[in-house]
Tab-separated table of C-alpha atoms in Angstrom:
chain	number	residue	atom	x	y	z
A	970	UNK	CA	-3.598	-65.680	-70.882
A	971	UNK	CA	-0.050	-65.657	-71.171
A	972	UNK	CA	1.657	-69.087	-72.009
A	973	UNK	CA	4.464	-70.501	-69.982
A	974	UNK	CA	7.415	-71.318	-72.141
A	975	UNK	CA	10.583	-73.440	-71.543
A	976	UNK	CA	13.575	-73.893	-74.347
A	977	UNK	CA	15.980	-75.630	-74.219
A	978	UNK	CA	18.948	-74.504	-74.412
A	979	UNK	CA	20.945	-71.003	-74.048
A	980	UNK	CA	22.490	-70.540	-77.759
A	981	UNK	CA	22.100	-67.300	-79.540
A	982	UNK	CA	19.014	-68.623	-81.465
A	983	UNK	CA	17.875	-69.687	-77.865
A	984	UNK	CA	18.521	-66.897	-76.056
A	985	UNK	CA	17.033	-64.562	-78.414
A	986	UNK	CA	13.568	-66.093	-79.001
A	987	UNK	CA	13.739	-65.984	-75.510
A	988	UNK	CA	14.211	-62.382	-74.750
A	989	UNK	CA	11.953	-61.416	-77.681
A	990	UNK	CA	9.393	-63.843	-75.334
A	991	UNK	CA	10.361	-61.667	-72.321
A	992	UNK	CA	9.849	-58.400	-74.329
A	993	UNK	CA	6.339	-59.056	-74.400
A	994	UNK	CA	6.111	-60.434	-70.638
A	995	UNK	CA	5.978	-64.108	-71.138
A	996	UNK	CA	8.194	-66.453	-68.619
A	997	UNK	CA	10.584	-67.934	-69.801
A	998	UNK	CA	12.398	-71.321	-68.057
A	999	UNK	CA	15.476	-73.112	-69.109
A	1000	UNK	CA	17.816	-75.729	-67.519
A	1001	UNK	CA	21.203	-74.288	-66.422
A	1002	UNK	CA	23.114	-76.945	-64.597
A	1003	UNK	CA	26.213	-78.007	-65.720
A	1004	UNK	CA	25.941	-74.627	-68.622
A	1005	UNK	CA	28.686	-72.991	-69.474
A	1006	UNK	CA	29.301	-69.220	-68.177
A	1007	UNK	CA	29.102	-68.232	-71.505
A	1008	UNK	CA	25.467	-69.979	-71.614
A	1009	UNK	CA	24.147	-68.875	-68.263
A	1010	UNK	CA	25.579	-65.193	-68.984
A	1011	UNK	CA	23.026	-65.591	-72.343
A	1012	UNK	CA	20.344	-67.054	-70.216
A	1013	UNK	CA	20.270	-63.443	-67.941
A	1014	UNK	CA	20.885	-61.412	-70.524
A	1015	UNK	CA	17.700	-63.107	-72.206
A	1016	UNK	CA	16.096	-62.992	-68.916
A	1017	UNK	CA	15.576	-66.961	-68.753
A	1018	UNK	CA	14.974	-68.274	-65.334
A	1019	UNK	CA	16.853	-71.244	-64.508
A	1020	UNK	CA	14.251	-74.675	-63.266
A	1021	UNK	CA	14.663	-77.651	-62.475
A	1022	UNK	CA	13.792	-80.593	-65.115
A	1023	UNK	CA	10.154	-80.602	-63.156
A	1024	UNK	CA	10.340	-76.975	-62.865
A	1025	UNK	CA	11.069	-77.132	-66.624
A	1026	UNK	CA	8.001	-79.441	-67.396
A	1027	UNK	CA	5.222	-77.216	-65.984
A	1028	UNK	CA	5.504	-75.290	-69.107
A	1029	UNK	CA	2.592	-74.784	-71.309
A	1030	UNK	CA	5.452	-75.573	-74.407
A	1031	UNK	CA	8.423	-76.519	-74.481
A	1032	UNK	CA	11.171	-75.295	-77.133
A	1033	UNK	CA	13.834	-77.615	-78.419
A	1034	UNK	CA	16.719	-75.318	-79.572
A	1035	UNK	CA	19.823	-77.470	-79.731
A	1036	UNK	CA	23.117	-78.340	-81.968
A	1037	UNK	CA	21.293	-81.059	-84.526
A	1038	UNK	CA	23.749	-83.835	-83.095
A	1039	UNK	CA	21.819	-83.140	-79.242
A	1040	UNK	CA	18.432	-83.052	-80.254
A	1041	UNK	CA	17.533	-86.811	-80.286
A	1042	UNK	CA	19.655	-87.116	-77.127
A	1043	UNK	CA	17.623	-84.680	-75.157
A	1044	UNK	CA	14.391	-86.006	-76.240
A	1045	UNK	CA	15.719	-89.419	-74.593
A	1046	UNK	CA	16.815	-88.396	-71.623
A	1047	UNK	CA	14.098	-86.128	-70.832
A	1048	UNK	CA	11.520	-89.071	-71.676
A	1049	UNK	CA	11.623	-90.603	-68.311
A	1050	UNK	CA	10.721	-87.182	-66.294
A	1051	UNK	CA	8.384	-86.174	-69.426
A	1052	UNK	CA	6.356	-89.595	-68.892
A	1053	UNK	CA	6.024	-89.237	-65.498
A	1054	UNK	CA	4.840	-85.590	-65.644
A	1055	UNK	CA	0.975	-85.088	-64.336
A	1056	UNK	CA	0.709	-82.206	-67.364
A	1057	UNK	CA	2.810	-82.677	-70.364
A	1058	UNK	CA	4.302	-79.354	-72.144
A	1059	UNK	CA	3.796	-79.282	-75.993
A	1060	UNK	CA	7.227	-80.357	-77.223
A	1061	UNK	CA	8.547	-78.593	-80.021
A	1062	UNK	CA	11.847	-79.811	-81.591
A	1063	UNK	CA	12.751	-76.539	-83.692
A	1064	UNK	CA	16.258	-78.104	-84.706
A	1065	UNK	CA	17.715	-78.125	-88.139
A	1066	UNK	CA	17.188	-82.044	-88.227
A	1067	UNK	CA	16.099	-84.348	-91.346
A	1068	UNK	CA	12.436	-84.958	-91.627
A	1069	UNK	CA	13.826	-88.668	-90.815
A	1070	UNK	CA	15.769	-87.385	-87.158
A	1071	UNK	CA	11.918	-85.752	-86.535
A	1072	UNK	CA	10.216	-88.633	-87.015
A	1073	UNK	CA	12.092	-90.732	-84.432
A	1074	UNK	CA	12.069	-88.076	-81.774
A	1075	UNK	CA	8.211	-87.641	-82.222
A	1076	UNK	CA	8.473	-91.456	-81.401
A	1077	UNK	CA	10.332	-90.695	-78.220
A	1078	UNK	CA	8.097	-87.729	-77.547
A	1079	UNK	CA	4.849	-89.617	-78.302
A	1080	UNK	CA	6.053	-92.763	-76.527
A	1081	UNK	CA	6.294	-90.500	-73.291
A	1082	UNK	CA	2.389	-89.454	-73.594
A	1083	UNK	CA	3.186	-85.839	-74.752
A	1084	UNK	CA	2.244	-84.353	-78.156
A	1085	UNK	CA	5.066	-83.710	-80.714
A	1086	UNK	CA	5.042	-80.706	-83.067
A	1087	UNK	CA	8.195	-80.489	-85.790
A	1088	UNK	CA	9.761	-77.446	-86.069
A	1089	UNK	CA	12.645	-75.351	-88.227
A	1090	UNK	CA	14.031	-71.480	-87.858
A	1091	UNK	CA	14.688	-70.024	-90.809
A	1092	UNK	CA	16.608	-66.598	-90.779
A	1093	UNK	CA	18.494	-64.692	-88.022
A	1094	UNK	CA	18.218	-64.410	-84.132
A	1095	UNK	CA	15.516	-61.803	-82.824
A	1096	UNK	CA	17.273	-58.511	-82.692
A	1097	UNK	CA	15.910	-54.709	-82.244
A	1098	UNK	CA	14.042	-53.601	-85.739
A	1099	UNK	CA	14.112	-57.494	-87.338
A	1100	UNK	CA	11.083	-59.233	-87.277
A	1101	UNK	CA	12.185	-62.851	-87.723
A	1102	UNK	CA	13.211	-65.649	-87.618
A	1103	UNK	CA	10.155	-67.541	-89.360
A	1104	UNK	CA	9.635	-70.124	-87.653
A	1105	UNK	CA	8.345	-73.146	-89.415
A	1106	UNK	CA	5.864	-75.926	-87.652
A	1107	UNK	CA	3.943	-78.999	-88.726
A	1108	UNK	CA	2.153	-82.085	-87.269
A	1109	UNK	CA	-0.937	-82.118	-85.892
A	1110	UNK	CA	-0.501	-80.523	-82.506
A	1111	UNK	CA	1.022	-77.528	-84.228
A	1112	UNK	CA	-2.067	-74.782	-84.347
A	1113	UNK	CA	-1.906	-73.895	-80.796
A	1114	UNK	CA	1.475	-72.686	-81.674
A	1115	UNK	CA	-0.261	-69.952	-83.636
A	1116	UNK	CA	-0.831	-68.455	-79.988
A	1117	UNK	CA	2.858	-67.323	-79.855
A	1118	UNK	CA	2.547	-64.647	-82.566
A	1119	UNK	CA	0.366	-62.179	-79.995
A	1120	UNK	CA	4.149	-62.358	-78.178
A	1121	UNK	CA	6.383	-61.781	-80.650
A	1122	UNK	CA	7.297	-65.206	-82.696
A	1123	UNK	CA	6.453	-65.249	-86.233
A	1124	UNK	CA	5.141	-69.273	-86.246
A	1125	UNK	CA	3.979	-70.336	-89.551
A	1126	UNK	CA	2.011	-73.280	-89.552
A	1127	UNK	CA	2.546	-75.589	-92.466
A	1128	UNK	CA	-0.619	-78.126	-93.239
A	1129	UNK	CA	1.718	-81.079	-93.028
A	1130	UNK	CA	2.915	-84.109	-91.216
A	1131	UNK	CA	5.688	-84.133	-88.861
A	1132	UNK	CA	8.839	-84.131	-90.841
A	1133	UNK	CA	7.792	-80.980	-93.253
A	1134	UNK	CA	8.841	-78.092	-91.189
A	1135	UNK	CA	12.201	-80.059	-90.751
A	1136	UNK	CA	12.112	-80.888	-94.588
A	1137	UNK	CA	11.756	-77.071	-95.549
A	1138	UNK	CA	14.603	-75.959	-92.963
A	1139	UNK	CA	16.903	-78.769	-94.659
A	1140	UNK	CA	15.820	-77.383	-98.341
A	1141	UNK	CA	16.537	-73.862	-97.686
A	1142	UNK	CA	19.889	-74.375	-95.533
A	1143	UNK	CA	21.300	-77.025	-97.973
A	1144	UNK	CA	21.203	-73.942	-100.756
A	1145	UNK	CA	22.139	-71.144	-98.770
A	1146	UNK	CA	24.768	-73.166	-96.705
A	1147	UNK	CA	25.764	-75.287	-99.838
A	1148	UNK	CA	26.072	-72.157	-101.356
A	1149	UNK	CA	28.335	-70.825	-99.276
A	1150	UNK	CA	30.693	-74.187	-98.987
A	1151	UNK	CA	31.195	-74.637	-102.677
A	1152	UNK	CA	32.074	-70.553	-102.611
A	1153	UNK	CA	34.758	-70.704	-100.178
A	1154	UNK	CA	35.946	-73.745	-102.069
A	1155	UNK	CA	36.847	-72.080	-105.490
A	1156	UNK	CA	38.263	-69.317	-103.290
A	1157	UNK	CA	39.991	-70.943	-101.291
A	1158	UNK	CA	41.338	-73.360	-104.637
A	1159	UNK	CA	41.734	-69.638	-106.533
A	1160	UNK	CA	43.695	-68.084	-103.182
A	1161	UNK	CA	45.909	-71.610	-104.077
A	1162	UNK	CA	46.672	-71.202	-107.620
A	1163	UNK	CA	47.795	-67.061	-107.146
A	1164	UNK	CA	44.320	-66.608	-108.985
A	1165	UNK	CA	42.649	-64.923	-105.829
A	1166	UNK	CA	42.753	-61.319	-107.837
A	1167	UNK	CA	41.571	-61.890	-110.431
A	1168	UNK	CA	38.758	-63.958	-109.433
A	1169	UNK	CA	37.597	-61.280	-107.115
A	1170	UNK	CA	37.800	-58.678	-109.993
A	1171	UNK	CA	35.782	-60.822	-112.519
A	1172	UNK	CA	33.236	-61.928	-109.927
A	1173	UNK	CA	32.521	-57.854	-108.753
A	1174	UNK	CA	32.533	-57.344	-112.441
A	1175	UNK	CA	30.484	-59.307	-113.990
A	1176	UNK	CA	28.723	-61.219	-110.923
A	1177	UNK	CA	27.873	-57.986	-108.548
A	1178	UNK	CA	24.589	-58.802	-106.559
A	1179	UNK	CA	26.805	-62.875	-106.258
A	1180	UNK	CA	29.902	-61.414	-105.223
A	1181	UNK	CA	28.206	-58.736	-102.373
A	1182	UNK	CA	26.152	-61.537	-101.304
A	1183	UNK	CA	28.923	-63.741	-100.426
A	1184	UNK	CA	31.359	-60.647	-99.077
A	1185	UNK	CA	28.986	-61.007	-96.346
A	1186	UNK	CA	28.125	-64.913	-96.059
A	1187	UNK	CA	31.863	-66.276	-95.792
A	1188	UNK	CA	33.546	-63.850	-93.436
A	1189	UNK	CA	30.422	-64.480	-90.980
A	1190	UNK	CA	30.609	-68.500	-91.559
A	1191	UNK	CA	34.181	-68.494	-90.323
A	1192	UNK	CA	33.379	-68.302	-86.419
A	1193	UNK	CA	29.881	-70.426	-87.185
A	1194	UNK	CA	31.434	-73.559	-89.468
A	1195	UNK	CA	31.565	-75.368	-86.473
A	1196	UNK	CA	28.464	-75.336	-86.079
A	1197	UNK	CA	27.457	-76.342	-89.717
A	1198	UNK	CA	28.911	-79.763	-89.698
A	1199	UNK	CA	26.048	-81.730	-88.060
A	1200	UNK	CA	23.369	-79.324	-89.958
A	1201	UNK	CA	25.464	-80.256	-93.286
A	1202	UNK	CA	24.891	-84.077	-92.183
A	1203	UNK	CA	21.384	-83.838	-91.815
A	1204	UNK	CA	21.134	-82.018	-95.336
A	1205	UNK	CA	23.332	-85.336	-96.737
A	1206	UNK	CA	20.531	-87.513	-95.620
A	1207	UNK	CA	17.582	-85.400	-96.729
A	1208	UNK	CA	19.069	-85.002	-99.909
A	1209	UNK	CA	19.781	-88.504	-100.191
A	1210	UNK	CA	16.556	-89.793	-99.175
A	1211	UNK	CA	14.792	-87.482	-102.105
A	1212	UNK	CA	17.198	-89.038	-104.878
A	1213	UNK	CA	19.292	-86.202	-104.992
A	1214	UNK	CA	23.480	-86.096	-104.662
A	1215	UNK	CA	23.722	-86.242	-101.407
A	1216	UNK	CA	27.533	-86.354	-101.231
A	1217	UNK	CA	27.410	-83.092	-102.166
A	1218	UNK	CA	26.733	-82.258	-99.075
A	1219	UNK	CA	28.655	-84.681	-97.417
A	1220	UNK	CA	31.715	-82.742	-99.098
A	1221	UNK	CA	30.453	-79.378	-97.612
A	1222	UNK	CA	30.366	-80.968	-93.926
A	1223	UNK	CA	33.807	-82.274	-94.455
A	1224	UNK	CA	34.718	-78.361	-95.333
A	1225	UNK	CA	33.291	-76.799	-92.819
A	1226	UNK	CA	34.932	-79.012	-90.415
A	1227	UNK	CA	38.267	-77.790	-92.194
A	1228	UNK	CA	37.566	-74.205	-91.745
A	1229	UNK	CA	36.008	-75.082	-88.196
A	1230	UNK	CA	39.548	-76.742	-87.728
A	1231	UNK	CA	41.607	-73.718	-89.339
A	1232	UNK	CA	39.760	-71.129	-87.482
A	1233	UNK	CA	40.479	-72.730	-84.216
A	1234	UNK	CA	44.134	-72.849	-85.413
A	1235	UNK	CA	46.060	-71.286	-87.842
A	1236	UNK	CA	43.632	-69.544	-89.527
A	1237	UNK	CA	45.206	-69.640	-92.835
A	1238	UNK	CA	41.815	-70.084	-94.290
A	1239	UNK	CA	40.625	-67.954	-92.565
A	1240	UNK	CA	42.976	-64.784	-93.943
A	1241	UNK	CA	42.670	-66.141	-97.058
A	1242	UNK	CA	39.215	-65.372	-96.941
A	1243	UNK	CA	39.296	-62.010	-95.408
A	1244	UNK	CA	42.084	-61.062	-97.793
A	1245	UNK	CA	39.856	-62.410	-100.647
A	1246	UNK	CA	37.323	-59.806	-99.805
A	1247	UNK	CA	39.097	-56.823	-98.018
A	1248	UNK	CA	38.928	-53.356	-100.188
């Protein structure tokens, strides 16, 4: 029997676990009102069919899919209709949130009567001829979730507590996406000091496989940074709470919101970067 799925909300991710739902002819409900165009076009391109919050709550499970900053806030305000709901969805919070941000929504979650399952995405949105995203769960409601590979999602259940799907999504963005920060850094510092040139020639010279890698990763992060700031937050804590430099991190959120800034303006960055990488 085919599951009935709600997520929350309409963002590329969103929209394309979605449609790769639809592609294999499971429902798929989401909450529209007040959306943007932008996110309602998404939602019927995806084909997600807009419901009510009760409408929304008849799912079998329910996908969190938000900016880190709103997941804690939907989990609140949803409590009061989730607690009063005759059949609970499973609630799956597949944000990129500390272990520590997971733990107090499964409070909320728990408080309300429903059962809590930690989540993370690692890798792309669904598209044609790409398997992934992996999507990474733990807690101990998260088995049933093993259902959704028969349509589609690649879940990978993790034999942990809540907080360890969340952990591994904050380990493997804080390299790739701290990777990328301190990168656009030294090019950006390089692109300061007239050393742009030669830095590019040096780095396809001796640094090949580093310097195609991040040909790709920066010019793609400039239209995204803005949406790295809160992830790069989260990172700060996780580091910090495993005895690691988390300031490091801190400094990468307080670049992206430069470049987020930049991009939105200027762009001087932003050509700078482009230049940096153009043939």
């Amino acid at each position: 029997m085919k599951p009935l799925v709600a997520i929350v909300a309409q963002g590329t991710m969103a929209s394309g676990l979605a449609a790769r739902l639809g592609q294999h002819g499971v429902r798929v409900r989401t909450l529209l009102s007040g959306r943007s165009s932008a996110s309602q076009a998404r939602a019927a391109a995806a084909g997600m069919q807009a419901a009510s919050i009760c409408e929304l709550l008849e799912a079998d499970i329910l996908l969190s899919v938000l900016p880190p900053a709103l997941a804690g806030k939907f989990a609140a305000d949803l409590a009061p209709a989730l607690r009063a709901a005759p059949n609970k969805p499973l609630y799956v919070d597949l944000n990129a949130i500390s272990p520590a941000s997971a733990r107090s929504i499964a409070e909320v979650v728990r408080s309300a009567g429903a059962t809590f399952v930690d989540g993370g995405i690692i890798g792309m949105p669904p598209k044609q001829d790409y398997a992934g995203p992996h999507l990474y769960v733990s807690g101990a409601g998260a088995s049933p979730l093993l259902a959704l590979r028969e349509f589609g999602l690649d879940i990978r259940v993790l034999n942990g507590d809540v907080g360890d799907a969340s952990g591994l999504k904050m380990a493997y963005a804080g390299i790739t996406k701290g990777f990328t920060a301190v990168a656009t850094a030294m090019i950006l510092s390089a692109t300061h000091a007239r050393l742009a040139p030669a830095l590019k020639s040096e780095l396809a010279e001796s640094e090949p496989v580093l310097y195609a890698a991040l040909s790709r990763r920066i010019p793609d992060m400039l239209a995204k940074a803005y949406r790295w700031i809160d992830e790069l937050r989260q990172i700060q804590q996780f580091a910090t709470e495993g005895g690691a430099q988390g300031d490091l991190f801190g400094g990468a959120a307080q670049l992206y919101e430069q470049i987020a800034r930049d991009f939105e303006g200027p762009r001087r960055d932003a050509q700078a970067l482009r230049k940096f990488f153009a043939d």
